[in-house]
XYZ file of C-alpha atoms in Angstrom:
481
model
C 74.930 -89.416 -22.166
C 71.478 -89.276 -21.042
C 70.140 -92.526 -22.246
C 73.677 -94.368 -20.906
C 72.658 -92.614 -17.803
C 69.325 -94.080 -17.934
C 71.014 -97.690 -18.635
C 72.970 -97.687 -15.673
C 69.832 -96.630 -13.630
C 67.969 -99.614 -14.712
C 71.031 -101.984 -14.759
C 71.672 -100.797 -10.791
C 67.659 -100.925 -10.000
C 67.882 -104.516 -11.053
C 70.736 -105.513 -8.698
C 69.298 -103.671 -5.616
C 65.969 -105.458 -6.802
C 68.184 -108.783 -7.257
C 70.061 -107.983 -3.567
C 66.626 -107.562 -2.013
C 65.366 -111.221 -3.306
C 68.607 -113.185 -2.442
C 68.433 -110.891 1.090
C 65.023 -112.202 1.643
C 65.159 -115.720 0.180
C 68.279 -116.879 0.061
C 70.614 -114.700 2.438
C 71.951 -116.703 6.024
C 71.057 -113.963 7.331
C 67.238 -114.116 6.658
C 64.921 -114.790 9.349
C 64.014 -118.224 8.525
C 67.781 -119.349 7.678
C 69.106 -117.408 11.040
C 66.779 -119.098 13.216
C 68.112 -122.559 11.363
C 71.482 -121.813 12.379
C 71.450 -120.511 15.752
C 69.143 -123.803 16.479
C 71.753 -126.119 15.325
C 74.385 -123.732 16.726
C 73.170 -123.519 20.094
C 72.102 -126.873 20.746
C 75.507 -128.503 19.582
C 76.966 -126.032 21.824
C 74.709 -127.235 25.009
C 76.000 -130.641 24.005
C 80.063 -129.950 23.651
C 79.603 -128.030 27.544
C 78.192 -131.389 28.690
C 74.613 -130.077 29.732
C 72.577 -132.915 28.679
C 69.741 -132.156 30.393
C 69.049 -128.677 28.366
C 67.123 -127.936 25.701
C 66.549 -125.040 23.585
C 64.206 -123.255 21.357
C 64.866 -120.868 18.819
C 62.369 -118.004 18.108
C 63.976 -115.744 15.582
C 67.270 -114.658 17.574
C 65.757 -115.045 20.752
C 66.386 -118.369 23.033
C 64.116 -120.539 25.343
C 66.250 -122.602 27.886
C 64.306 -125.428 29.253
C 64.820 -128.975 30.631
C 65.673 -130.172 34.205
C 68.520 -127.979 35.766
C 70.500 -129.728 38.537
C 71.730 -126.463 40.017
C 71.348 -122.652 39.241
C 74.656 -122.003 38.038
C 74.056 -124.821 35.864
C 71.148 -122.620 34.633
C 73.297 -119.630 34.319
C 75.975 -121.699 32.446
C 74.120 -122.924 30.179
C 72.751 -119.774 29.249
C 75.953 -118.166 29.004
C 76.763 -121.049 26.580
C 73.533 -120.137 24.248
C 74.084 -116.945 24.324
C 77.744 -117.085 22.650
C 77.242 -119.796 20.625
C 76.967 -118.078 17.672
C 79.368 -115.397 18.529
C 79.388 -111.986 20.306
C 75.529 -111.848 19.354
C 73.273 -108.973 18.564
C 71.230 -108.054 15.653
C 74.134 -106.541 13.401
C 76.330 -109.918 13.640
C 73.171 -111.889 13.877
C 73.780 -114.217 16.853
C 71.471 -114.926 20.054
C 70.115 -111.835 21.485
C 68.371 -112.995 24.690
C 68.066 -116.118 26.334
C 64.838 -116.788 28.206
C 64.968 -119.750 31.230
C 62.009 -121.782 31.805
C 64.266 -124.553 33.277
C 62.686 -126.351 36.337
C 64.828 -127.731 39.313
C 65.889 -131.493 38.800
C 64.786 -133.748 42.251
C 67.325 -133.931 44.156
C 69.858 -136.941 44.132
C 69.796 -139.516 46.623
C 71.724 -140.955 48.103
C 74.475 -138.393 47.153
C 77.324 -139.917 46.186
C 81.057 -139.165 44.599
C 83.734 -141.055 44.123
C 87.191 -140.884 43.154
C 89.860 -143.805 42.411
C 93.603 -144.068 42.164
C 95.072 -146.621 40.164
C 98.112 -148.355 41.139
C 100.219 -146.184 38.465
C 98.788 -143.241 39.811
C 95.798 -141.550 37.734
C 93.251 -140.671 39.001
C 89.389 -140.747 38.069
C 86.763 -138.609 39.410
C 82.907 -139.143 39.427
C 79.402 -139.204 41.018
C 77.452 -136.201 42.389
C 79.174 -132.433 42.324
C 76.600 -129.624 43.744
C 78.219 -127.124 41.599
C 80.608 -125.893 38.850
C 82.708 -123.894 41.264
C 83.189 -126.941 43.400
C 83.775 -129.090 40.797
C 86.674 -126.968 39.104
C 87.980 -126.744 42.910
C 88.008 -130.896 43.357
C 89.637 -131.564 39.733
C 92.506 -128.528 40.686
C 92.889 -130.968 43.831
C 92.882 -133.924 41.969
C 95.715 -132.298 39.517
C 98.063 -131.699 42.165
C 97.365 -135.200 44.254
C 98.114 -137.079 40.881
C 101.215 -135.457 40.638
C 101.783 -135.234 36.709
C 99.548 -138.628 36.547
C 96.572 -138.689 34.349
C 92.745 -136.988 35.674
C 89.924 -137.998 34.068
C 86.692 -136.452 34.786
C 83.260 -137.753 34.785
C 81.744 -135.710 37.703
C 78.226 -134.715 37.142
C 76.315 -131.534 38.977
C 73.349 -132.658 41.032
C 70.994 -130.934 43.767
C 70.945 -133.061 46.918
C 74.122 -132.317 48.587
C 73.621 -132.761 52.398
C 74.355 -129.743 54.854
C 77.535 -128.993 55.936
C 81.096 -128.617 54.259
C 80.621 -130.780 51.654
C 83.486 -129.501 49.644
C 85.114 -129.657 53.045
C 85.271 -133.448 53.133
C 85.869 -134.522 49.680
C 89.025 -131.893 49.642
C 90.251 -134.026 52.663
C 89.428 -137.430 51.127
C 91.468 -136.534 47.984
C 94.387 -135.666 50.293
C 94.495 -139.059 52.019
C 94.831 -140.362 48.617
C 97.710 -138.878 47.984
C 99.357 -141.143 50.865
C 97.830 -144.516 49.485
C 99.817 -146.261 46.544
C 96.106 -146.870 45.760
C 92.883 -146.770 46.487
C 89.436 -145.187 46.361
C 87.453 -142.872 48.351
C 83.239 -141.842 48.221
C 81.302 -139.651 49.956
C 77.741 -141.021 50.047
C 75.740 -138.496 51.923
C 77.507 -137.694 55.431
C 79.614 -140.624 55.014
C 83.156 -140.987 54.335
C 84.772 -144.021 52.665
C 88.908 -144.147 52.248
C 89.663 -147.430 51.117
C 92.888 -148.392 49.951
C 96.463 -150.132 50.292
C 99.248 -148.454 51.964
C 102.537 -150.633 52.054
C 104.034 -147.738 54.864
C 102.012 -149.187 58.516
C 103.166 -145.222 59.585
C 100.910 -143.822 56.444
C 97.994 -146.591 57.453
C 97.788 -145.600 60.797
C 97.900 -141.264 59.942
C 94.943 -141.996 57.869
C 92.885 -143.824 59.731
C 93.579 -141.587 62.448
C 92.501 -138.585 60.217
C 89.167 -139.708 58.359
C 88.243 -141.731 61.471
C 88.022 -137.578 63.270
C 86.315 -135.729 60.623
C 83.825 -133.246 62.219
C 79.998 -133.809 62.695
C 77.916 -134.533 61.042
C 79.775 -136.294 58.540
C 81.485 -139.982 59.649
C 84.513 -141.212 58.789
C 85.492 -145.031 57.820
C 89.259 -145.900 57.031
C 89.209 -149.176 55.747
C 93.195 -148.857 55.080
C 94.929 -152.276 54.627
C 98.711 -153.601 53.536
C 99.295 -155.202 50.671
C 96.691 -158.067 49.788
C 98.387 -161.696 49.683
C 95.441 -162.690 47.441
C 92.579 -161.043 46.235
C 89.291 -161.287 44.505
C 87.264 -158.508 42.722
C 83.633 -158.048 40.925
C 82.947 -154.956 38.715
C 81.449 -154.974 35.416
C 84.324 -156.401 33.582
C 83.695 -159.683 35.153
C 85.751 -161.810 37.965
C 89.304 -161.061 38.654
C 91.665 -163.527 40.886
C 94.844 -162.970 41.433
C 97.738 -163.045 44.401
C 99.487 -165.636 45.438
C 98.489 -169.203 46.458
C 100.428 -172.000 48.136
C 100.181 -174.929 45.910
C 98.111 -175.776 42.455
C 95.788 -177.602 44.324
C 94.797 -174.406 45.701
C 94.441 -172.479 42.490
C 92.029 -175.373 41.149
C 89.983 -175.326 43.879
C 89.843 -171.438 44.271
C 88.607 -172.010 40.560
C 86.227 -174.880 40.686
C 84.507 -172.736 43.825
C 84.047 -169.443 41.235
C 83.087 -171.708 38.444
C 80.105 -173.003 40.626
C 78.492 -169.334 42.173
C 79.658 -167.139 39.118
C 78.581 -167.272 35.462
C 80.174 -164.193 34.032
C 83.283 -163.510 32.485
C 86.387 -164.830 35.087
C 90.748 -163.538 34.593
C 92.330 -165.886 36.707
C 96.111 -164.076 36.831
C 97.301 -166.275 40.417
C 100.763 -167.318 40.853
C 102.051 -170.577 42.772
C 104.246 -168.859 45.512
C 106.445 -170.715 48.292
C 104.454 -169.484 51.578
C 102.459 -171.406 53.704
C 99.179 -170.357 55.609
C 97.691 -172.910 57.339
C 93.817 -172.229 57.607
C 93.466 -169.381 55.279
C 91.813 -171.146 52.423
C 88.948 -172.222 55.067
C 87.813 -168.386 54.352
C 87.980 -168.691 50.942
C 85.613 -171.552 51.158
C 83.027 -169.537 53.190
C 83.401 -166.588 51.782
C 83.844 -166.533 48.004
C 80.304 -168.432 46.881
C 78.376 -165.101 48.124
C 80.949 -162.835 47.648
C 80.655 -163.925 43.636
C 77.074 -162.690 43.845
C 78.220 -158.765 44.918
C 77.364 -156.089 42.488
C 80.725 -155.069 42.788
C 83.523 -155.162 45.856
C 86.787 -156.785 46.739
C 87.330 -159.813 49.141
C 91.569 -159.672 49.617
C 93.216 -161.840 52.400
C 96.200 -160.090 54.052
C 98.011 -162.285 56.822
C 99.292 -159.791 58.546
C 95.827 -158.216 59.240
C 92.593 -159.443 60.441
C 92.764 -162.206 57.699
C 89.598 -161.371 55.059
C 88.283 -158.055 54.220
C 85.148 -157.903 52.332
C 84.235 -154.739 50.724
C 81.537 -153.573 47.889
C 77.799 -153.208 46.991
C 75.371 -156.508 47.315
C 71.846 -157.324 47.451
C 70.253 -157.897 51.165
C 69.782 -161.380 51.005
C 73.603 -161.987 49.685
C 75.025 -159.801 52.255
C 72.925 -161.439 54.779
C 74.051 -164.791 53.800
C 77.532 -164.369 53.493
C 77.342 -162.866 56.941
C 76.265 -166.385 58.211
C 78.603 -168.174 56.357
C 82.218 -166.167 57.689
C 80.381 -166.085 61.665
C 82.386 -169.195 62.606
C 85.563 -168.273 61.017
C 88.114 -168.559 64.020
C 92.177 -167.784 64.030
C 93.888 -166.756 62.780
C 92.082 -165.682 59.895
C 88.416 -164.430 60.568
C 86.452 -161.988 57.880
C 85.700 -158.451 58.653
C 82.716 -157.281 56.451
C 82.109 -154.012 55.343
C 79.866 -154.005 52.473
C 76.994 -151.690 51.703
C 73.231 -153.137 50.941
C 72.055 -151.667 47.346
C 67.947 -153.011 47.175
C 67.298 -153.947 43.390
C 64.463 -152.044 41.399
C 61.076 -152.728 42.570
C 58.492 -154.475 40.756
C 57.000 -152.622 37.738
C 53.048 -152.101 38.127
C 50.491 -149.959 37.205
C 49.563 -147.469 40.033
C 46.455 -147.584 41.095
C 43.976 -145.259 42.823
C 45.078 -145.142 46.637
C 48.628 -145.506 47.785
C 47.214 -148.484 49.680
C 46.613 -150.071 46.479
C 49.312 -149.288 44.692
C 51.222 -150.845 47.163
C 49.806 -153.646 47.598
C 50.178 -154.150 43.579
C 53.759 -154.247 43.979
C 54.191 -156.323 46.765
C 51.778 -158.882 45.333
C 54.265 -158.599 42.288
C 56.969 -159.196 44.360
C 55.903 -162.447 46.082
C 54.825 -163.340 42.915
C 58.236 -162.923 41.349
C 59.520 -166.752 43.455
C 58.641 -168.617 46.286
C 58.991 -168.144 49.979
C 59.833 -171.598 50.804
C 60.793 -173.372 54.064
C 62.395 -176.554 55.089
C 59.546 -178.718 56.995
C 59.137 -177.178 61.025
C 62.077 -174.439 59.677
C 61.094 -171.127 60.754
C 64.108 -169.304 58.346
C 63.116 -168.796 54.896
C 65.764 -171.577 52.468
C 68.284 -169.480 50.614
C 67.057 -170.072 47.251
C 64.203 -167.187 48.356
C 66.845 -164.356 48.333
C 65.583 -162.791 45.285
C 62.172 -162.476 46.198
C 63.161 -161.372 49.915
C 64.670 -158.653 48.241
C 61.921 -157.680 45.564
C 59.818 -157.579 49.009
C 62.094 -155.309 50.567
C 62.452 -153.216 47.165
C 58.792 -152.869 47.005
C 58.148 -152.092 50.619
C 61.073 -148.950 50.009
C 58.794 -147.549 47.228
C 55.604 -147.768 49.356
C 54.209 -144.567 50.796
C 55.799 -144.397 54.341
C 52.482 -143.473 55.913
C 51.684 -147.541 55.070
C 52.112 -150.277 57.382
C 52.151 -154.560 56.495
C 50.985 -157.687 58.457
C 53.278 -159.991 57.721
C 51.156 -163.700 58.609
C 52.748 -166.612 58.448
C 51.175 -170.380 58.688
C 53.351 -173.679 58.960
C 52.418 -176.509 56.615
C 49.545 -178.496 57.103
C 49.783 -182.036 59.455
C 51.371 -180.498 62.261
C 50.222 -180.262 65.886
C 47.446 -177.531 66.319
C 49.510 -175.549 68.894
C 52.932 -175.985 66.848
C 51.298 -174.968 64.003
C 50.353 -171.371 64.972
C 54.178 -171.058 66.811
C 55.639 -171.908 63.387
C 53.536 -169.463 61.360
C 54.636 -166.847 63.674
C 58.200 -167.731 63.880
C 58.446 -167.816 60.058
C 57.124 -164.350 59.951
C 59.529 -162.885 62.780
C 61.900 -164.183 60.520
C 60.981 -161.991 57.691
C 59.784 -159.065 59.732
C 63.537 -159.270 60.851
C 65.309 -159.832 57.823
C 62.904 -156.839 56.378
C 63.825 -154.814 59.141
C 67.876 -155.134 58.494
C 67.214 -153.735 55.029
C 66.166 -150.719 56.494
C 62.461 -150.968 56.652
C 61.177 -149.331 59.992
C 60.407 -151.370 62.368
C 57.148 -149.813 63.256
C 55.408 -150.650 59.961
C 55.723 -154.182 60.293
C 54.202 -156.784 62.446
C 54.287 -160.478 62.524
C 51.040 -162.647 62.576
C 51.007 -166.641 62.672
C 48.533 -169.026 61.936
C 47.959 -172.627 61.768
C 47.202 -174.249 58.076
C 43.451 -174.446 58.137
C 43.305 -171.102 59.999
C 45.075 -169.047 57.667
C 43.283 -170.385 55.013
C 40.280 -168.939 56.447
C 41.324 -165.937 57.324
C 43.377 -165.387 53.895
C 40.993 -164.012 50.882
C 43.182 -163.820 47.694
C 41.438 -164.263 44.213
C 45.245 -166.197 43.391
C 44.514 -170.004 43.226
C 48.069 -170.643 44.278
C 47.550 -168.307 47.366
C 46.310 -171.446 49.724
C 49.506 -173.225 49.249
C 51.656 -169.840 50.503
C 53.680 -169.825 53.881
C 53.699 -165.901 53.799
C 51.005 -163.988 52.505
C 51.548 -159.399 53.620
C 48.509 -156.785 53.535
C 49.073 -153.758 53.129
C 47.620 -150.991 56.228
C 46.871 -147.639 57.059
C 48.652 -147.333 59.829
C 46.396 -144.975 62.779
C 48.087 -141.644 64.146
């Protein structure tokens, strides 16, 4: 008995010495093969909660949150979501035991913006700028009860930036109007609120306009609440739609031939031949449509029982300007009401350099670089073909250092009469000073300079061979206090 005592004390040494190995070495639950799994635990749990911009670090059991937060109950979220993601936690069951932030505040958004749609069948679809989770959970219970049953989808994102005021406040009450509109959209970009939208009921277009139009400082209201669009062209990302009703096929292939020439992306032509007559209308379409084609995104719909044309979207200062121009002479019974907003396009990419001053005079170089300023002979206003650099000027004035100022100088072409000559330089840069200022650019950095031919090619020193033959050449100042 005593040696088969002594067997089973060897036999049970062995597994406590063969449990101790497979603890150390091969057990999930050693420290090496923990620290594994709460890293790929917690991380894929970040990712399923949607916070993209966190990041953690595993050290043993404990947790680093870092990244750029957009609020601090984002922060708190997502350490709530580490901190469970590999169950209750603790050093018994072997999940997350602490979780450490060292998360720094995102910049803030701007402009803020959210926006929320209804389709025609109902759903609705919710995105843009939220400056918290409570909020959020409050506009999507909203959203739920406006759609009635109808689909939600979500896609709001949190974001710091949020002006003063009752936010939450307004885009409750922009929701609601929704409810009345068979569809629509509304955003809230900053203080301003946008209800767009058809409303076949004139009682339910009038109520809203009435209510967004008296929404409390300092937030704005701006109804733009229509009937049912006759016809109707739209630019998103999926390409050109047409559609509505036209009088006659000659009508359709014109409206055609017109989108064929300004638009080179994809184009859903879904009009219908109708028996109506509206004499004048397509005189709009005409003016209109070529620039309208060249919107980021928007909606140009012709309802004759309204003003006639309503233009609505995103565009580029130099195609807003221009279509502006083009729809001035429209008379009755159909004019165009515009109500588009001016998006600038990315300034130019450079290399900063060692004073603001020279940084930004690197990217307005590489703007004016980027095309030609040109002018018809004597013309003071810059031809349309220079939109795009016009607005790579005004881009790259926006990312300047606001303490900066620019002489704009302009010169006429050479062969003209000395007195005429210095006139015309200085018209042609009032022109762009103005065009400048209308993009938002205060007025107060800019000032307008003209010179004759041989005087501005004095009194310009650019190492650019090409600079001689330039109508508009801009320094950048310091302005004085």
């Amino acid at each position: 008995m005593r040696l088969l005592d002594h067997l089973f004390a060897l036999v049970s040494l062995a597994g406590l010495v063969a449990m101790g190995w497979w603890g150390v070495y091969q057990s999930p639950q050693n420290a090496a093969n923990l620290q594994m799994e709460l890293q790929q635990k917690t991380s894929a749990a970040l990712k399923a909660a949607g916070h993209d911009w966190a990041l953690v670090t595993m050290d043993g059991q404990h947790a680093v949150l870092s990244g750029k937060a957009p609020s601090t109950d984002a922060v708190r979220d997502a350490a709530l979501t580490i901190l469970t993601a590999a169950g209750p936690g603790g050093l018994i069951f072997g999940g997350v035991t602490q979780v450490e932030s060292v998360a720094d505040d995102a910049p803030p958004v701007s402009p803020f913006v959210w926006h929320v749609e209804k389709t025609p069948e109902g759903a609705l679809v919710l995105s843009g700028h939220v400056p918290s989770r409570a909020i959020r959970k409050t506009l999507l219970a909203e959203a739920q009860a406006v759609a009635a049953g109808a689909p939600v989808e979500d896609h709001m994102q949190l974001a710091s930036g949020a002006p003063v005021g009752n936010w939450q406040g307004i885009a409750r009450l922009g929701l609601q109007q929704l409810a009345s509109l068979d569809s629509g959209d509304v955003t809230l970009e900053d203080t301003r609120l946008r209800v767009n939208g058809v409303a076949s009921d004139k009682a339910v277009r009038e109520a809203v306009k009435t209510e967004v139009a008296n929404i409390a400082a300092p937030f704005q209201g701006q109804p733009l609440v229509r009937g049912a669009s006759l016809w109707l062209a739209r630019v998103s990302d999926e390409g050109l739609l047409l559609k509505g009703n036209v009088s006659s096929e000659s009508e359709r292939r014109e409206i055609l031939t017109l989108a064929k020439k300004h638009y080179q992306g994809k184009m859903v032509d879904e009009m219908a031949i109708a028996d109506q007559v509206y004499n004048g209308w397509m005189e709009g379409v005409r003016r209109g449509l070529p620039q309208f084609v060249q919107f980021q995104s928007g909606e140009m719909d012709f309802d004759p029982d309204g003003a006639g044309f309503l233009i609505l979207g995103q565009a580029r200062p130099s195609t807003l300007a221009y279509l502006k121009q083009d729809v001035a002479s429209l008379t009755a019974p159909y004019g165009a009401e515009i109500r588009a907003v001016s998006r600038l396009p990315a300034p130019p990419d450079v290399t900063p350099a060692a004073t603001p001053v020279e940084t930004c005079q690197r990217l307005v170089d590489a703007a004016v670089a980027s095309g030609d300023i040109s002018f018809a002979e004597g013309a003071a206003e810059p031809q349309r073909t220079s939109g795009p650099v016009l607005d790579a000027l005004a881009a790259s004035f926006s990312a300047c250092d606001p303490a900066l100022g620019f002489s704009i100088n302009g010169r006429s072409e050479a062969g003209n009469p000395k007195p005429a000559d210095v006139a015309l330089g200085r018209a042609r840069a009032g022109a762009l000073v103005a065009f400048l200022e209308a993009t938002g650019v205060d007025a107060g950095r800019l000032s307008a300079i003209g010179y004759g031919p041989s005087a501005a090619e004095q009194a310009i020193d650019s190492a650019d061979a090409g600079a001689d033959s330039r109508t508009i050449e801009i320094t950048v100042l310091e302005r004085s206090e």
